[in-house]
Coordinates of C-alpha atoms and ligand atoms in Angstrom, one line a residue:
M1 CA -0.4 0.4 0.2
S2 CA 1.4 3.5 -0.4
S3 CA 1.8 6.4 2.3
L4 CA -1.0 8.3 0.6
K5 CA -3.3 6.8 2.8
E6 CA -1.5 6.8 6.5
V7 CA -0.4 10.8 5.2
L8 CA -4.2 11.5 5.3
R9 CA -5.3 9.7 7.5
T10 CA -3.1 12.0 10.1
K11 CA -4.4 15.1 7.8
V12 CA -8.0 13.9 8.7
E13 CA -7.4 13.4 12.3
E14 CA -5.8 17.0 12.8
H15 CA -8.7 18.2 11.0
R16 CA -11.4 17.1 12.8
P17 CA -11.2 18.8 15.5
R18 CA -11.5 22.2 13.9
M19 CA -14.5 21.1 12.7
T20 CA -15.7 20.2 15.4
N21 CA -14.6 23.5 16.6
L22 CA -16.6 25.7 14.5
L23 CA -19.7 23.9 14.9
K24 CA -18.9 23.4 18.8
N25 CA -18.4 27.7 19.4
Y26 CA -19.2 29.3 16.6
G27 CA -22.0 27.8 15.1
D28 CA -24.3 30.6 15.5
R29 CA -22.3 32.9 13.9
K30 CA -23.6 34.1 9.8
I31 CA -21.5 34.2 7.3
G32 CA -24.4 35.8 4.4
E33 CA -27.7 36.5 3.8
V34 CA -29.7 35.2 1.1
T35 CA -31.3 37.6 -1.0
V36 CA -34.9 37.1 -3.0
S37 CA -33.3 36.8 -6.5
Q38 CA -30.4 34.3 -4.8
A39 CA -33.0 31.9 -3.6
I40 CA -34.8 32.3 -7.5
G41 CA -31.0 32.5 -9.2
G42 CA -30.0 29.4 -8.6
M43 CA -28.2 30.5 -5.4
R44 CA -25.2 32.5 -6.6
G45 CA -23.1 33.3 -4.7
V46 CA -24.4 31.5 -0.8
K47 CA -22.0 30.3 1.0
G48 CA -23.0 27.2 1.8
L49 CA -20.5 24.9 1.3
V50 CA -17.4 23.9 2.9
T51 CA -14.6 22.7 0.9
D52 CA -11.0 23.2 1.4
I53 CA -9.7 20.9 -2.2
S54 CA -9.6 24.0 -4.0
Y55 CA -11.1 28.2 -3.9
L56 CA -12.4 29.6 -7.3
D57 CA -11.1 33.9 -6.9
P58 CA -13.3 35.8 -9.4
Y59 CA -10.2 38.0 -10.5
E60 CA -7.3 35.6 -9.5
G61 CA -9.5 32.7 -10.7
I62 CA -8.3 28.5 -8.9
R63 CA -6.5 27.5 -7.2
F64 CA -6.1 23.4 -6.1
R65 CA -5.6 23.3 -2.4
G66 CA -3.8 26.8 -2.6
Y67 CA -1.9 26.9 -5.2
T68 CA -1.9 28.7 -9.1
I69 CA -2.6 26.5 -12.2
N70 CA 1.7 27.2 -12.2
E71 CA 2.5 26.5 -9.7
V72 CA 1.1 22.9 -9.4
M73 CA 2.7 22.6 -13.0
E74 CA 6.0 23.8 -12.1
K75 CA 5.7 21.9 -8.8
L76 CA 4.5 18.8 -9.1
P77 CA 7.1 15.7 -9.9
K78 CA 6.2 14.7 -13.3
P79 CA 7.8 11.2 -15.2
D80 CA 11.0 11.4 -16.7
G81 CA 12.3 14.0 -19.7
K82 CA 8.1 15.2 -19.5
G83 CA 7.1 18.8 -19.3
Y84 CA 3.7 17.4 -17.1
P85 CA 2.9 16.2 -13.8
F86 CA 1.4 12.8 -12.8
V87 CA -1.7 13.1 -12.4
E88 CA -1.5 10.3 -9.8
G89 CA 0.5 12.7 -7.9
F90 CA -1.6 15.7 -8.2
M91 CA -4.5 13.4 -6.8
Y92 CA -2.4 13.0 -3.4
L93 CA -1.8 17.2 -3.4
L94 CA -6.0 17.5 -3.6
L95 CA -6.4 15.0 -1.3
T96 CA -3.4 15.7 1.4
G97 CA -3.2 19.6 0.3
E98 CA 0.7 18.6 0.2
I99 CA 3.3 18.2 -2.6
P100 CA 3.6 14.8 -2.6
T101 CA 7.8 13.4 -3.5
K102 CA 8.4 12.0 -7.2
E103 CA 8.7 8.7 -5.1
Q104 CA 5.2 9.5 -2.7
A105 CA 4.6 10.4 -6.9
L106 CA 5.1 6.8 -8.2
E107 CA 3.7 4.8 -5.6
V108 CA 0.2 6.5 -6.1
V109 CA 0.9 5.4 -9.8
E110 CA 1.4 1.8 -9.0
E111 CA -1.1 1.9 -6.3
F112 CA -3.7 3.0 -9.5
K113 CA -2.4 0.2 -11.8
K114 CA -3.1 -2.4 -9.3
R115 CA -6.8 -1.2 -8.9
S116 CA -7.4 -0.8 -12.5
Y117 CA -9.5 -3.5 -13.3
V118 CA -12.5 -2.9 -15.6
P119 CA -15.1 -5.8 -15.3
S120 CA -15.9 -7.3 -18.0
Y121 CA -19.5 -6.8 -17.7
V122 CA -19.1 -2.8 -18.3
F123 CA -17.2 -4.0 -21.5
D124 CA -20.6 -6.0 -22.3
L125 CA -22.8 -3.6 -21.7
L126 CA -21.6 -1.1 -23.6
N127 CA -21.1 -2.6 -26.9
T128 CA -25.5 -3.3 -26.3
M129 CA -25.4 0.5 -26.2
P130 CA -27.0 1.8 -29.4
K131 CA -24.4 2.9 -31.7
E132 CA -25.5 7.0 -31.5
T133 CA -26.0 7.0 -28.3
H134 CA -23.5 10.0 -26.4
P135 CA -20.2 9.7 -25.0
M136 CA -20.9 11.6 -21.2
T137 CA -24.0 8.2 -21.7
M138 CA -21.7 5.8 -21.9
F139 CA -19.5 6.8 -19.2
S140 CA -21.7 7.2 -17.0
T141 CA -24.3 4.3 -17.4
A142 CA -20.6 2.5 -17.5
I143 CA -19.4 4.4 -13.6
L144 CA -23.0 3.2 -12.3
A145 CA -23.0 -0.1 -13.5
M146 CA -19.6 0.0 -11.5
Q147 CA -21.5 0.4 -8.4
N148 CA -21.3 -3.7 -7.8
E149 CA -17.9 -3.2 -6.9
S150 CA -18.8 -0.2 -4.6
V151 CA -16.5 -1.6 -1.2
F152 CA -18.7 0.6 0.4
A153 CA -21.9 0.2 -0.3
N154 CA -20.6 -3.6 0.6
A155 CA -19.8 -3.6 4.3
Y156 CA -21.8 -0.7 5.3
K157 CA -24.6 -4.0 4.0
M158 CA -22.6 -5.7 6.1
G159 CA -23.6 -3.4 9.2
L160 CA -19.1 -1.8 9.4
I161 CA -19.6 1.3 8.7
N162 CA -19.3 4.2 11.6
K163 CA -18.7 7.4 11.2
F164 CA -15.3 7.3 12.0
N165 CA -14.3 4.8 9.9
S166 CA -17.0 5.3 6.3
W167 CA -14.4 8.1 5.1
E168 CA -11.9 4.3 4.5
Y169 CA -13.8 3.5 2.5
M170 CA -15.0 5.3 0.8
Y171 CA -10.9 5.7 -0.3
E172 CA -11.0 2.7 -1.2
D173 CA -13.7 2.8 -4.2
V174 CA -12.4 6.9 -4.8
L175 CA -9.2 4.6 -5.6
N176 CA -11.0 1.7 -7.5
L177 CA -12.8 3.9 -9.5
I178 CA -10.3 7.3 -10.5
S179 CA -7.7 4.8 -11.8
R180 CA -11.0 2.4 -13.4
L181 CA -11.6 5.6 -15.8
P182 CA -9.0 6.5 -18.4
E183 CA -9.4 2.4 -19.3
V184 CA -13.5 2.6 -19.8
A185 CA -13.0 6.5 -21.2
A186 CA -10.5 5.4 -24.1
Y187 CA -12.9 2.2 -24.7
I188 CA -16.3 4.5 -25.2
Y189 CA -14.0 6.3 -27.9
R190 CA -12.2 3.2 -29.4
L191 CA -16.0 0.9 -29.6
K192 CA -17.8 4.2 -30.8
Y193 CA -15.2 5.3 -33.3
K194 CA -13.1 3.4 -34.7
N195 CA -15.4 0.5 -35.0
G196 CA -14.5 -1.1 -31.4
D197 CA -10.7 -2.1 -32.0
I198 CA -9.4 -1.1 -28.6
I199 CA -6.3 -1.1 -27.4
K200 CA -4.7 -2.5 -24.2
P201 CA -3.8 -1.0 -21.4
D202 CA 0.0 -1.1 -20.9
K203 CA 0.0 -1.8 -17.1
N204 CA 4.3 0.1 -18.0
L205 CA 2.7 3.5 -18.1
D206 CA 1.1 6.0 -16.3
F207 CA -2.3 7.6 -16.0
G208 CA -1.8 10.1 -18.5
G209 CA 0.4 7.8 -20.6
N210 CA -1.9 4.6 -20.1
F211 CA -4.6 6.8 -21.3
A212 CA -2.8 8.1 -24.9
H213 CA -2.1 4.4 -24.7
M214 CA -5.7 3.5 -26.0
M215 CA -6.8 6.5 -27.1
G216 CA -4.2 5.3 -29.4
I217 CA -2.7 9.2 -29.9
G218 CA 0.7 9.1 -29.8
D219 CA 4.0 11.5 -27.8
P220 CA 2.7 14.2 -26.7
Y221 CA -1.0 13.4 -26.2
D222 CA 0.2 11.9 -23.2
E223 CA 1.6 15.6 -21.8
V224 CA -1.6 16.8 -23.1
A225 CA -3.7 14.7 -21.5
R226 CA -1.8 15.4 -17.6
M227 CA -2.4 19.0 -17.9
Y228 CA -5.7 18.3 -19.6
F229 CA -6.5 15.7 -16.0
I230 CA -5.7 18.7 -14.6
L231 CA -6.6 21.6 -15.2
H232 CA -10.2 20.1 -15.8
S233 CA -10.4 18.6 -11.6
D234 CA -12.0 20.9 -9.6
H235 CA -13.2 24.5 -9.7
E236 CA -14.4 25.0 -5.4
S237 CA -17.8 22.7 -4.7
G238 CA -20.8 25.1 -6.2
N239 CA -20.6 23.8 -9.7
V240 CA -23.1 21.7 -11.3
S241 CA -21.1 18.6 -11.0
A242 CA -19.2 18.8 -7.8
H243 CA -22.3 20.2 -5.9
T244 CA -24.2 16.9 -7.8
T245 CA -21.9 14.5 -6.4
H246 CA -21.2 15.6 -2.9
L247 CA -25.2 16.0 -2.4
V248 CA -25.8 12.3 -4.1
A249 CA -22.8 11.2 -1.6
S250 CA -24.5 13.1 1.3
A251 CA -27.3 10.3 1.2
L252 CA -24.2 8.4 2.1
S253 CA -24.3 6.7 -1.4
D254 CA -20.7 5.2 -2.8
A255 CA -18.9 7.1 -4.6
Y256 CA -20.2 5.2 -7.8
L257 CA -24.1 6.5 -8.1
S258 CA -22.4 9.5 -6.5
L259 CA -20.2 10.0 -9.8
S260 CA -22.8 9.1 -11.7
A261 CA -24.5 12.0 -10.5
G262 CA -22.3 14.3 -10.9
I263 CA -21.1 13.1 -14.2
N264 CA -24.6 13.3 -15.3
G265 CA -24.8 17.0 -14.5
L266 CA -21.3 18.0 -16.3
A267 CA -23.2 16.2 -19.5
G268 CA -26.0 19.7 -20.1
P269 CA -24.2 22.3 -22.5
L270 CA -24.8 25.1 -19.8
H271 CA -22.1 23.5 -17.9
G272 CA -18.6 20.5 -19.0
L273 CA -20.9 20.2 -22.5
A274 CA -19.9 23.9 -23.4
N275 CA -16.6 22.0 -25.3
Q276 CA -18.4 20.3 -28.0
E277 CA -20.9 23.4 -28.3
V278 CA -17.6 25.3 -28.8
L279 CA -15.9 23.6 -31.3
G280 CA -20.0 22.9 -33.4
W281 CA -21.3 25.9 -33.1
I282 CA -17.8 26.9 -34.8
Q283 CA -18.5 24.3 -37.3
N284 CA -21.0 25.8 -38.5
F285 CA -20.9 28.8 -39.6
M286 CA -17.4 28.0 -41.5
K287 CA -20.1 25.4 -42.5
Q288 CA -22.2 28.4 -44.0
L289 CA -19.0 30.8 -45.2
G290 CA -17.8 27.8 -47.2
G291 CA -15.3 26.6 -45.3
K292 CA -13.7 29.5 -46.2
V293 CA -11.6 31.0 -42.6
P294 CA -14.1 33.5 -41.4
T295 CA -13.0 38.2 -41.3
E296 CA -13.1 39.6 -38.0
E297 CA -16.2 41.0 -39.6
K298 CA -17.9 38.2 -40.6
L299 CA -17.4 36.9 -36.9
K300 CA -18.9 39.4 -35.7
D301 CA -21.4 39.0 -37.7
A302 CA -22.3 35.1 -36.8
V303 CA -21.7 36.7 -32.9
W304 CA -25.0 38.3 -32.8
D305 CA -26.8 35.7 -35.3
T306 CA -26.1 33.8 -32.3
L307 CA -27.1 36.1 -29.5
N308 CA -30.2 37.5 -31.5
S309 CA -31.5 34.0 -31.8
G310 CA -31.4 34.1 -28.0
Q311 CA -28.3 31.5 -27.8
V312 CA -25.4 32.2 -25.8
I313 CA -22.3 31.8 -27.0
P314 CA -20.6 28.3 -25.8
G315 CA -17.5 29.1 -23.9
Y316 CA -17.6 32.6 -22.5
G317 CA -18.9 33.2 -19.2
H318 CA -18.9 31.8 -16.2
A319 CA -21.0 32.5 -12.5
V320 CA -18.1 32.9 -10.6
L321 CA -14.9 34.1 -12.8
R322 CA -15.2 37.5 -13.4
K323 CA -12.3 37.6 -16.1
T324 CA -10.6 35.0 -18.5
D325 CA -10.2 32.2 -17.2
P326 CA -6.2 31.1 -16.3
R327 CA -7.9 27.2 -17.3
Y328 CA -8.1 29.0 -20.5
T329 CA -5.1 30.9 -20.5
A330 CA -3.2 28.1 -19.2
Q331 CA -4.4 26.4 -22.5
R332 CA -3.7 29.3 -24.7
E333 CA 0.3 28.8 -23.6
Y334 CA 0.4 25.9 -24.4
C335 CA -1.2 26.8 -28.6
L336 CA 1.0 29.6 -28.4
K337 CA 3.8 27.9 -28.5
Y338 CA 3.2 24.4 -29.7
L339 CA 0.4 25.2 -32.5
P340 CA 0.5 28.4 -33.2
N341 CA 0.2 28.1 -36.8
D342 CA -2.9 26.0 -36.2
E343 CA -6.0 27.3 -37.7
L344 CA -8.9 26.2 -35.6
F345 CA -6.5 27.9 -33.0
Q346 CA -5.8 31.5 -34.9
L347 CA -9.9 31.5 -35.1
V348 CA -10.5 30.5 -31.0
S349 CA -7.8 33.3 -31.0
K350 CA -10.2 36.0 -33.2
L351 CA -13.1 35.4 -31.2
Y352 CA -11.8 35.7 -27.9
A353 CA -10.7 39.0 -30.2
V354 CA -14.5 39.7 -30.5
V355 CA -17.1 38.1 -27.6
P356 CA -15.9 40.2 -24.8
D357 CA -16.4 43.4 -27.0
I358 CA -20.3 41.9 -28.3
L359 CA -21.1 40.6 -25.0
R360 CA -20.6 43.5 -23.1
E361 CA -22.4 45.9 -25.5
A362 CA -25.6 43.5 -25.7
G363 CA -25.9 44.0 -22.3
K364 CA -26.6 40.7 -20.0
A365 CA -23.8 38.4 -19.2
K366 CA -21.7 39.4 -16.8
N367 CA -18.8 38.1 -17.4
P368 CA -17.4 38.4 -21.1
F369 CA -14.0 35.9 -20.8
P370 CA -13.5 33.2 -22.2
N371 CA -14.1 30.2 -20.2
V372 CA -12.2 26.5 -19.5
D373 CA -14.5 25.6 -21.9
A374 CA -13.8 28.2 -25.4
Q375 CA -9.8 27.0 -26.0
S376 CA -9.7 23.0 -24.8
G377 CA -11.7 21.2 -28.0
V378 CA -8.4 23.8 -30.2
I379 CA -5.7 21.0 -28.4
Q380 CA -7.5 18.0 -28.9
W381 CA -8.6 18.9 -32.6
Y382 CA -4.9 19.5 -33.7
Y383 CA -3.9 16.1 -32.2
G384 CA -6.2 14.1 -34.2
L385 CA -9.6 13.9 -31.6
K386 CA -12.2 15.8 -33.8
E387 CA -15.1 13.8 -32.8
Y388 CA -16.2 16.6 -30.3
D389 CA -18.9 14.9 -28.9
F390 CA -16.3 13.1 -26.7
Y391 CA -14.1 16.1 -25.3
T392 CA -16.6 16.0 -22.6
V393 CA -15.7 12.6 -21.5
L394 CA -12.3 13.9 -21.6
F395 CA -13.3 17.2 -18.4
G396 CA -15.2 14.2 -16.8
I397 CA -12.0 12.2 -16.5
G398 CA -9.7 15.4 -15.3
R399 CA -13.4 16.3 -12.5
S400 CA -13.4 13.6 -11.2
L401 CA -9.6 13.5 -9.8
G402 CA -11.9 16.3 -7.7
V403 CA -14.7 15.5 -6.7
L404 CA -13.7 12.8 -5.5
A405 CA -11.7 14.1 -3.4
N406 CA -13.9 15.9 -2.6
I407 CA -16.6 13.0 -0.8
T408 CA -14.1 11.4 0.8
W409 CA -13.2 14.3 3.1
D410 CA -17.1 14.5 2.9
R411 CA -16.9 11.8 5.0
A412 CA -14.2 12.3 6.9
L413 CA -15.8 15.3 8.6
G414 CA -19.0 13.2 8.7
Y415 CA -21.4 16.6 6.8
P416 CA -24.5 15.2 7.5
I417 CA -26.8 14.4 4.9
E418 CA -27.6 18.1 2.1
R419 CA -31.2 19.5 2.5
P420 CA -31.8 23.1 2.3
K421 CA -34.9 24.6 3.0
S422 CA -37.3 25.6 -0.3
V423 CA -40.1 28.5 0.3
T424 CA -42.7 29.2 -1.8
T425 CA -44.1 32.1 -4.4
G426 CA -46.4 33.7 -2.2
M427 CA -43.8 33.0 0.6
L428 CA -41.3 35.4 -0.9
E429 CA -44.0 37.5 -1.6
E430 CA -44.5 37.7 2.0
M431 CA -41.7 38.2 3.5
V432 CA -40.9 41.1 0.9
S433 CA -44.2 42.9 1.6
Q434 CA -43.4 43.4 5.7
S435 CA -40.2 44.4 5.0
F436 CA -41.3 47.8 3.2
G437 CA -43.9 47.4 5.9
T438 CA -46.2 47.1 3.4
T439 CA -48.8 44.5 2.3
T440 CA -49.3 45.6 -1.0
L441 CA -46.6 44.5 -4.0
V442 CA -46.0 46.9 -7.1
S443 CA -48.1 45.9 -9.6
V444 CA -46.7 44.1 -13.0
Ligands
HAX1 N1 -23.4 33.9 -24.4 C1 -24.9 34.8 -24.4 N2 -24.9 35.0 -22.8 C2 -25.1 35.1 -21.7 C3 -23.2 34.1 -22.5 C4 -23.2 34.1 -23.1 N3 -21.7 33.1 -23.1 N4 -23.3 34.2 -20.4 C5 -24.9 34.8 -19.7 N5 -25.3 35.2 -20.4 C6 -26.4 36.4 -20.1 C7 -27.3 34.4 -19.4 O1 -27.9 33.6 -20.4 C8 -27.9 35.8 -19.1 O2 -29.1 35.9 -19.9 P1 -30.7 36.2 -18.9 O3 -30.8 37.1 -18.0 O4 -31.7 36.3 -20.5 O5 -31.3 34.9 -18.3 C9 -27.2 37.2 -18.4 O6 -25.7 36.6 -19.7 C10 -26.5 36.5 -17.0 O7 -25.7 35.4 -17.0 P2 -24.9 35.1 -16.0 O8 -24.5 36.1 -14.2 O9 -23.4 35.7 -16.7 O10 -24.7 34.5 -16.2 P3 -24.7 32.9 -15.5 O11 -24.4 32.5 -13.7 O12 -26.3 32.7 -15.2 O13 -24.1 31.6 -16.1 C11 -23.3 30.4 -17.6 C12 -23.2 30.7 -16.0 C13 -22.1 30.0 -17.8 C14 -24.3 29.3 -17.2 C15 -23.2 31.5 -18.5 O14 -22.2 32.3 -19.0 C16 -23.2 30.6 -20.0 O15 -24.6 30.3 -21.2 N6 -22.3 30.4 -20.7 C17 -22.4 29.4 -22.1 C18 -22.5 28.6 -21.7 C19 -21.1 28.2 -21.0 O16 -19.8 28.4 -21.8 N7 -20.4 27.0 -20.2 C20 -19.0 27.0 -19.7 C21 -19.7 27.7 -18.5 C22 -17.9 27.1 -17.5 C23 -18.2 25.2 -17.4 O17 -19.1 25.4 -16.4 N8 -17.9 24.4 -17.7 O18 -18.1 23.0 -17.3

């Protein structure tokens, strides 16, 4: 066994008294208020979740365990001769808050390999699904099917779970599940787009390297995979995929049930599916222009046409961020270094030059800047992964790292079942009329 679990155990034991102290001595202290527009408007900005895995500042962007994207990429150990860190070492950081040594990262690499067996019934199930099924549906179905393997569910059935040890069973499921995801995802890809010509895993490779190998894409796609999974891993806990995973886990559902639900949320076009939407949208207006690279004027027309038809510009805007997403910037920097002359990259760059001003002029979006999804398809396309409805599955592998680290800690800290309170529209009307000392509401 790697030292990861023992380090995590120490961290959990150190952290528990902090939570107990807050609850016991400061439980009634207010940390915010909820307005009518927040109650109606998707709880935007309501502080009602606690996580230490990552924090999203509206102007700075994401920090993982306190480290910026650049710091993570720089500080974490890397495979020999490679520029991006081991995904396994990054998982060590998410779980423990500590940068692992190379030796510790390699221990987790071995741990993942030992756990990576995918039961054959998962492949049988995928084989029987209709060919046109969306790959995110296949991915979520495969994860759900593996619930049969849950160590947590089995221990629960046997009456072995209590408040103190439940995180250890969750941890087992989390590591097993993550280590299987690359093979499941690559299988879906090859089954759906490469006539079922499946490539077996190579036990000599790390998470990113093995994924690239099973996808059948040569170097440096292993580097792209490592970068991509790390960038997409976590975005604090209020986004749809993270919150859904946390919510489902709060009912003591195991990691398989919880992650499958979170992946379904990621599959929505306003969330993770936006990365495929960006490519679809670009291809669509390229087709309308007879395949020609559009001029800036034509691009502006296409953006306005989309807005005027009541649709959103995919890859732009964000519920929390108020600047260009640093995950966008990290991928843009990769493109500037390795594929500066790529036609699609240049087109996406041109969009970056025109969309923010148009969104500002349109006057609705609070954040006119690009998010992670505006750029992520470019790199995939360049390395030959042109089946863009698969892009959200890549996002899903990355996102699993963050949300599964979160639910391990949820169990360790004994977070209870989540159950916010709802009110009726009539109650809201009553509350606002009382607060203005009148029973007459403004008529509409
Ligand atoms: N294009 C057009 N209009 C947009 C917009 C965009 N990219 N972003 C926001 N708006 C509009 C909203 O639709 C909303 O309009 P209404 O008042 O008519 O409903 C208004 O601007 C205010 O929205 P907001 O407060 O700025 O944004 P929200 O917090 O409500 O929503 C979204 C955030 C990311 C969902 C939104 O910006 C959007 O739809 N963007 C396009 C889809 C996208 O790229 N999603 C991926 C986001 C990142 C992510 O989660 N990846 O997984």
